[in-house]
């Protein structure tokens, strides 16, 4: 019954200098994605995050050309 379909979890980084108000507008304007962490559910979620705020061993070294990180869980909703 479980795991008969697929879903995707991935992240990407915006280019450096992408304004925070533009990221806020992007996130607020989502219609198919809600904001939140994915804990294995079927919902489509998006979240802006700072990887280094949750890493406890090694900090991720960002190249200067990279900016904010967005994390997406693409769910299985029937739209």
Coordinates of N, CA, C and O in Angstrom, one line a residue, residues 10-79:
X10 N 14.4 18.3 -2.8 CA 15.6 18.9 -3.4 C 15.7 20.3 -2.9 O 14.7 20.9 -2.4
X11 N 16.8 20.9 -3.1 CA 17.1 22.3 -2.8 C 17.9 22.9 -3.9 O 18.5 22.3 -4.7
X12 N 17.8 24.2 -3.9 CA 18.6 25.0 -4.8 C 18.9 26.3 -4.2 O 18.3 26.8 -3.3
X13 N 20.0 26.9 -4.7 CA 20.4 28.2 -4.2 C 20.2 29.3 -5.3 O 20.4 29.1 -6.5
X14 N 19.7 30.4 -4.9 CA 19.5 31.6 -5.7 C 20.9 32.3 -5.9 O 21.8 32.0 -5.2
X15 N 21.0 33.1 -7.0 CA 22.2 33.8 -7.2 C 22.3 34.9 -6.0 O 21.3 35.3 -5.5
X16 N 23.5 35.2 -5.8 CA 23.8 36.2 -4.7 C 23.1 37.6 -5.1 O 23.1 37.9 -6.3
X17 N 22.7 38.3 -4.1 CA 22.0 39.6 -4.4 C 20.6 39.5 -4.7 O 19.9 40.6 -4.9
X18 N 20.0 38.3 -4.7 CA 18.5 38.2 -4.9 C 17.9 38.8 -3.6 O 18.1 38.4 -2.5
X19 N 17.1 39.9 -3.8 CA 16.5 40.6 -2.6 C 15.6 39.7 -1.8 O 14.8 39.0 -2.3
X20 N 15.7 39.9 -0.5 CA 14.8 39.2 0.5 C 13.3 39.5 0.2 O 12.5 38.6 0.3
X21 N 13.0 40.7 -0.2 CA 11.6 41.0 -0.4 C 11.1 40.2 -1.6 O 9.9 39.9 -1.7
X22 N 11.9 40.0 -2.6 CA 11.5 39.1 -3.8 C 11.3 37.7 -3.3 O 10.4 37.0 -3.8
X23 N 12.2 37.2 -2.5 CA 12.0 35.8 -1.9 C 10.7 35.7 -1.1 O 9.9 34.8 -1.3
X24 N 10.5 36.7 -0.3 CA 9.2 36.8 0.5 C 8.0 36.7 -0.5 O 7.0 36.0 -0.2
X25 N 8.0 37.5 -1.5 CA 6.9 37.6 -2.5 C 6.7 36.2 -3.2 O 5.6 35.8 -3.4
X26 N 7.9 35.6 -3.5 CA 7.8 34.3 -4.1 C 7.1 33.3 -3.2 O 6.2 32.6 -3.6
X27 N 7.6 33.2 -2.0 CA 7.0 32.3 -1.0 C 5.5 32.6 -0.7 O 4.7 31.7 -0.6
X28 N 5.2 33.8 -0.5 CA 3.8 34.2 -0.2 C 2.9 34.0 -1.4 O 1.7 33.8 -1.2
X29 N 3.4 34.0 -2.6 CA 2.6 33.8 -3.8 C 2.4 32.4 -4.2 O 1.6 32.1 -5.2
X30 N 2.9 31.4 -3.5 CA 2.8 30.0 -3.8 C 1.3 29.6 -3.7 O 0.7 29.9 -2.7
X31 N 0.8 28.9 -4.7 CA -0.6 28.4 -4.6 C -0.6 26.9 -4.4 O -1.5 26.4 -3.7
X32 N 0.4 26.1 -4.9 CA 0.4 24.7 -4.8 C 1.3 24.2 -3.7 O 1.3 23.1 -3.3
X33 N 2.2 25.1 -3.2 CA 3.1 24.7 -2.2 C 2.8 25.5 -0.9 O 2.5 26.7 -0.9
X34 N 2.8 24.8 0.2 CA 2.7 25.5 1.5 C 4.1 25.6 2.1 O 5.1 24.9 1.7
X35 N 4.3 26.5 3.1 CA 5.6 26.6 3.7 C 5.7 25.6 4.9 O 4.8 25.5 5.7
X36 N 6.8 24.9 5.0 CA 7.0 24.0 6.1 C 8.1 22.9 5.7 O 8.5 22.8 4.6
X37 N 8.5 22.2 6.8 CA 9.4 21.1 6.6 C 8.7 19.8 6.1 O 7.5 19.7 6.5
X38 N 9.3 19.0 5.4 CA 8.7 17.7 5.0 C 9.2 16.6 6.0 O 10.4 16.4 6.2
X39 N 8.2 15.9 6.5 CA 8.5 14.8 7.4 C 8.0 13.5 6.8 O 7.5 12.6 7.5
X40 N 8.0 13.4 5.5 CA 7.6 12.2 4.8 C 6.2 12.1 4.3 O 5.7 11.1 3.9
X41 N 5.5 13.2 4.4 CA 4.1 13.3 4.0 C 4.0 13.4 2.5 O 5.0 13.4 1.7
X42 N 2.8 13.6 2.0 CA 2.5 13.8 0.6 C 2.4 15.2 0.1 O 2.3 15.5 -1.1
X43 N 2.4 16.2 1.0 CA 2.1 17.6 0.7 C 3.3 18.2 0.0 O 4.5 17.9 0.3
X44 N 3.0 19.1 -0.9 CA 4.1 19.9 -1.6 C 4.4 21.1 -0.7 O 3.6 21.9 -0.3
X45 N 5.7 21.2 -0.3 CA 6.2 22.2 0.6 C 7.4 22.9 0.1 O 8.2 22.4 -0.7
X46 N 7.5 24.2 0.5 CA 8.7 25.0 0.2 C 9.1 25.7 1.4 O 8.3 26.1 2.3
X47 N 10.4 25.9 1.6 CA 11.0 26.6 2.8 C 12.3 27.2 2.4 O 13.2 26.6 1.8
X48 N 12.5 28.5 2.8 CA 13.8 29.1 2.8 C 14.5 28.7 4.0 O 14.0 28.6 5.1
X49 N 15.8 28.3 3.8 CA 16.5 27.9 5.0 C 18.0 28.2 4.9 O 18.5 28.5 3.9
X50 N 18.6 28.3 6.1 CA 20.1 28.6 6.2 C 20.7 27.2 6.6 O 20.5 26.8 7.8
X51 N 21.4 26.6 5.7 CA 21.9 25.3 6.0 C 22.8 25.3 7.2 O 22.8 24.4 8.1
X52 N 23.6 26.3 7.4 CA 24.6 26.4 8.5 C 23.9 26.5 9.8 O 24.5 26.3 10.9
X53 N 22.7 26.9 9.9 CA 22.0 27.1 11.2 C 21.6 25.7 11.8 O 21.3 25.6 12.9
X54 N 21.6 24.7 10.9 CA 21.2 23.3 11.4 C 22.4 22.3 11.3 O 22.2 21.2 11.8
X55 N 23.5 22.7 10.7 CA 24.6 21.8 10.6 C 25.4 21.8 11.9 O 25.7 22.9 12.4
X56 N 25.8 20.7 12.5 CA 26.5 20.7 13.7 C 28.0 20.2 13.6 O 28.7 20.4 14.5
X57 N 28.3 19.7 12.4 CA 29.7 19.2 12.2 C 30.5 20.2 11.4 O 31.3 20.9 12.0
X58 N 30.3 20.2 10.2 CA 31.1 21.1 9.3 C 30.1 22.2 8.7 O 29.0 21.8 8.3
X59 N 30.6 23.4 8.7 CA 29.7 24.4 8.0 C 29.9 24.4 6.5 O 31.0 24.1 6.0
X60 N 28.8 24.6 5.8 CA 28.8 24.6 4.4 C 29.4 26.0 3.9 O 29.1 27.0 4.4
X61 N 30.4 25.9 3.0 CA 31.1 27.1 2.5 C 30.4 27.5 1.2 O 30.5 26.8 0.2
X62 N 29.7 28.6 1.3 CA 29.0 29.1 0.1 C 30.0 29.9 -0.8 O 30.8 30.6 -0.3
X63 N 29.9 29.7 -2.1 CA 30.7 30.5 -3.0 C 30.0 31.9 -3.0 O 28.8 32.0 -2.9
X64 N 30.8 32.9 -3.3 CA 30.2 34.3 -3.3 C 29.1 34.5 -4.3 O 28.2 35.3 -4.1
X65 N 29.0 33.7 -5.3 CA 28.0 33.8 -6.4 C 26.7 33.3 -5.9 O 25.7 33.5 -6.6
X66 N 26.6 32.5 -4.8 CA 25.4 31.9 -4.4 C 24.8 32.7 -3.3 O 25.4 33.2 -2.4
X67 N 23.4 32.7 -3.3 CA 22.7 33.4 -2.2 C 21.9 32.4 -1.4 O 22.3 31.4 -1.0
X68 N 20.6 32.8 -1.2 CA 19.7 32.0 -0.3 C 19.4 30.7 -0.8 O 19.3 30.4 -2.0
X69 N 19.1 29.7 0.1 CA 18.7 28.4 -0.3 C 17.2 28.2 -0.1 O 16.7 28.6 0.9
X70 N 16.6 27.5 -1.1 CA 15.2 27.1 -1.0 C 15.2 25.6 -1.1 O 15.9 25.0 -1.9
X71 N 14.3 25.0 -0.2 CA 14.2 23.6 -0.1 C 12.7 23.3 -0.5 O 11.8 23.9 0.0
X72 N 12.6 22.3 -1.4 CA 11.3 21.9 -1.9 C 11.0 20.4 -1.7 O 11.9 19.6 -1.9
X73 N 9.8 20.1 -1.3 CA 9.3 18.7 -1.3 C 8.1 18.7 -2.2 O 7.1 19.4 -2.0
X74 N 8.3 18.0 -3.4 CA 7.2 18.0 -4.4 C 6.4 16.8 -4.0 O 6.8 15.7 -4.1
X75 N 5.1 17.1 -3.7 CA 4.3 16.0 -3.2 C 3.4 15.3 -4.2 O 3.7 15.4 -5.4
X76 N 2.4 14.6 -3.8 CA 1.6 13.8 -4.6 C 0.2 14.2 -4.7 O -0.7 13.4 -5.0
X77 N -0.1 15.5 -4.4 CA -1.5 15.9 -4.5 C -2.1 15.8 -5.8 O -1.4 15.8 -6.9
X78 N -3.4 15.5 -5.9 CA -4.1 15.5 -7.1 C -4.6 16.9 -7.5 O -5.6 17.3 -6.9
X79 N -3.9 17.6 -8.3 CA -4.3 18.9 -8.7 C -4.9 18.9 -10.1 O -5.3 19.6 -10.7

